[in-house]
Tab-separated table of C-alpha atoms in Angstrom:
chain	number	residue	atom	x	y	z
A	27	UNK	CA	115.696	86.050	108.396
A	28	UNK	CA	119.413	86.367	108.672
A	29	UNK	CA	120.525	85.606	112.510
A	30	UNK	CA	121.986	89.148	112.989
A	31	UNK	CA	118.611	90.693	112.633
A	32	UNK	CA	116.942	88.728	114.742
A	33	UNK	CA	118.443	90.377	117.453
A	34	UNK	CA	116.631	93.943	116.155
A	35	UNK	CA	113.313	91.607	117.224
A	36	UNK	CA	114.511	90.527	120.498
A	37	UNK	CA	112.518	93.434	122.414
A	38	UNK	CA	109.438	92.855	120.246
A	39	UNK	CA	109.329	89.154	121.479
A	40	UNK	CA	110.328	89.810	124.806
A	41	UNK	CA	106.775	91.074	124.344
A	42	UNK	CA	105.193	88.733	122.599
A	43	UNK	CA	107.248	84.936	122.082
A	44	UNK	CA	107.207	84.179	118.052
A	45	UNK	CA	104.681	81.529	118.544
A	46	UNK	CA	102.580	83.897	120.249
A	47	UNK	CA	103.325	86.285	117.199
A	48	UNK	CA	102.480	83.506	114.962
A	49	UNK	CA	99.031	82.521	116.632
A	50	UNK	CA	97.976	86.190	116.407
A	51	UNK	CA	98.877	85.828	112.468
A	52	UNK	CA	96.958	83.203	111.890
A	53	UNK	CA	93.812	84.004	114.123
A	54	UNK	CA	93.836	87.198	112.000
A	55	UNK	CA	93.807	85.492	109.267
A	56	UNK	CA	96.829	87.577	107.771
A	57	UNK	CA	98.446	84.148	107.833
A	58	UNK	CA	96.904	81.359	106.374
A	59	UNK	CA	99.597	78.854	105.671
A	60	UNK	CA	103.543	78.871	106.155
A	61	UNK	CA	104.979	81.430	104.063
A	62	UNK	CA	108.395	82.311	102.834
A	63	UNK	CA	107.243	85.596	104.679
A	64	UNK	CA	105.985	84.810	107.963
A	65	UNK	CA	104.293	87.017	110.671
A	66	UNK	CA	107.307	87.804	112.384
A	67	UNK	CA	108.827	88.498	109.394
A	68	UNK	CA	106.682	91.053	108.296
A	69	UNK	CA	106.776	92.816	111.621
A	70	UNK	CA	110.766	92.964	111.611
A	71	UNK	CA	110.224	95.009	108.130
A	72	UNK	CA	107.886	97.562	109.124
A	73	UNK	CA	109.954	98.348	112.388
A	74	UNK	CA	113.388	98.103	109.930
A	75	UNK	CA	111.202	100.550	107.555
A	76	UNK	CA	109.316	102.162	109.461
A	77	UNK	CA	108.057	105.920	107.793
A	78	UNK	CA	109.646	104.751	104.449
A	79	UNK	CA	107.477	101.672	103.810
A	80	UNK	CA	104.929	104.802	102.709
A	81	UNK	CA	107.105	106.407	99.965
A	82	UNK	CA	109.024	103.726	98.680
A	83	UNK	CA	107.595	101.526	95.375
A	84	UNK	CA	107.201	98.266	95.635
A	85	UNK	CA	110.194	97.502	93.321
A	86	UNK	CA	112.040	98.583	96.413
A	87	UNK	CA	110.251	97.379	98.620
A	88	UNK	CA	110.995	93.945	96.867
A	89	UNK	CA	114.177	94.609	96.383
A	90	UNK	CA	114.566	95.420	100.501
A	91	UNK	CA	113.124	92.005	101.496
A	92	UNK	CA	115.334	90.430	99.128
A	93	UNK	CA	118.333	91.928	101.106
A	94	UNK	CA	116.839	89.828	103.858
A	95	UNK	CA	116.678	86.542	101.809
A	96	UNK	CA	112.497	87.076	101.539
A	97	UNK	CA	111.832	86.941	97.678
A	98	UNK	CA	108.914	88.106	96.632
A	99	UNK	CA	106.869	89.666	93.738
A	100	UNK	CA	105.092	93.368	93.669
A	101	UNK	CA	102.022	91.499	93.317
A	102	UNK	CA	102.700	89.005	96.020
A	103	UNK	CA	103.401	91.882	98.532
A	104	UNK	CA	100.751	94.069	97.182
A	105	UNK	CA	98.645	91.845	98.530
A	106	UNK	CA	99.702	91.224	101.963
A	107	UNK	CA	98.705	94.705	102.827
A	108	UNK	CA	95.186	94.362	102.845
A	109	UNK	CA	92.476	94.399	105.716
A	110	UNK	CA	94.104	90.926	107.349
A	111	UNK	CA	97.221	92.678	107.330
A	112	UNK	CA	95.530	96.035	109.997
A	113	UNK	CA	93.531	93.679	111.826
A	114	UNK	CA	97.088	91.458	112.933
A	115	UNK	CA	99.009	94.639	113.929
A	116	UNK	CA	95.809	95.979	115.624
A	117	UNK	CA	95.728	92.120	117.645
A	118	UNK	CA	99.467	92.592	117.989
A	119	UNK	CA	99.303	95.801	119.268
A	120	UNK	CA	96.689	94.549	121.687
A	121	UNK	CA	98.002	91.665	123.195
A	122	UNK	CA	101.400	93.648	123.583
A	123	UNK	CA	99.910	96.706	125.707
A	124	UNK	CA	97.807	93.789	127.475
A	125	UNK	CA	101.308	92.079	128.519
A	126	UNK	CA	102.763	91.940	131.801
A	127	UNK	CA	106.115	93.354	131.240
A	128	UNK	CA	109.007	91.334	131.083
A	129	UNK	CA	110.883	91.013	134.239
């Protein structure tokens, strides 16, 4: 992830700390070994996307992530929205609302 879009994430893990974003990947099994496209990853795109990531083809999609230095087939992200993929933003969402707020 290039460093000047990390700070787009910075009041998403103020939230949640990346390792905590992490852990939630992998207990919901969306991640199940380290990726080119992690957890946190994923989440910065469909906050940077947000409505779009609807409409758009996956050749754009692609071609998006690849802006970001995350390469990746159609295929490859076809497949990372699947059931694991609702069941880590419904944990994410979750734990977040379940938070104490940042002081």
């Amino acid at each position: 992830m290039k460093p000047e879009n990390i700070q787009l994430l910075a009041p998403l893990f103020q939230i949640l700390g990346k390792n905590e974003v992490k852990e939630v990947g992998r207990l919901s099994g969306f991640i199940q070994r380290e990726r080119s496209f992690s957890a946190a990853q994923f989440l910065h795109f469909l906050f940077l996307k947000k409505s779009e990531i609807i409409s758009d083809s996956l050749e754009t999609l692609c071609t998006d992530l690849a802006e970001q230095d995350i390469f990746m087939t159609k295929s490859a992200l076809n497949k990372r929205f699947d059931e694991r993929a609702v069941t880590f933003l419904d944990d994410y969402s979750k734990r977040s609302f379940n938070s104490p707020s940042p002081s």
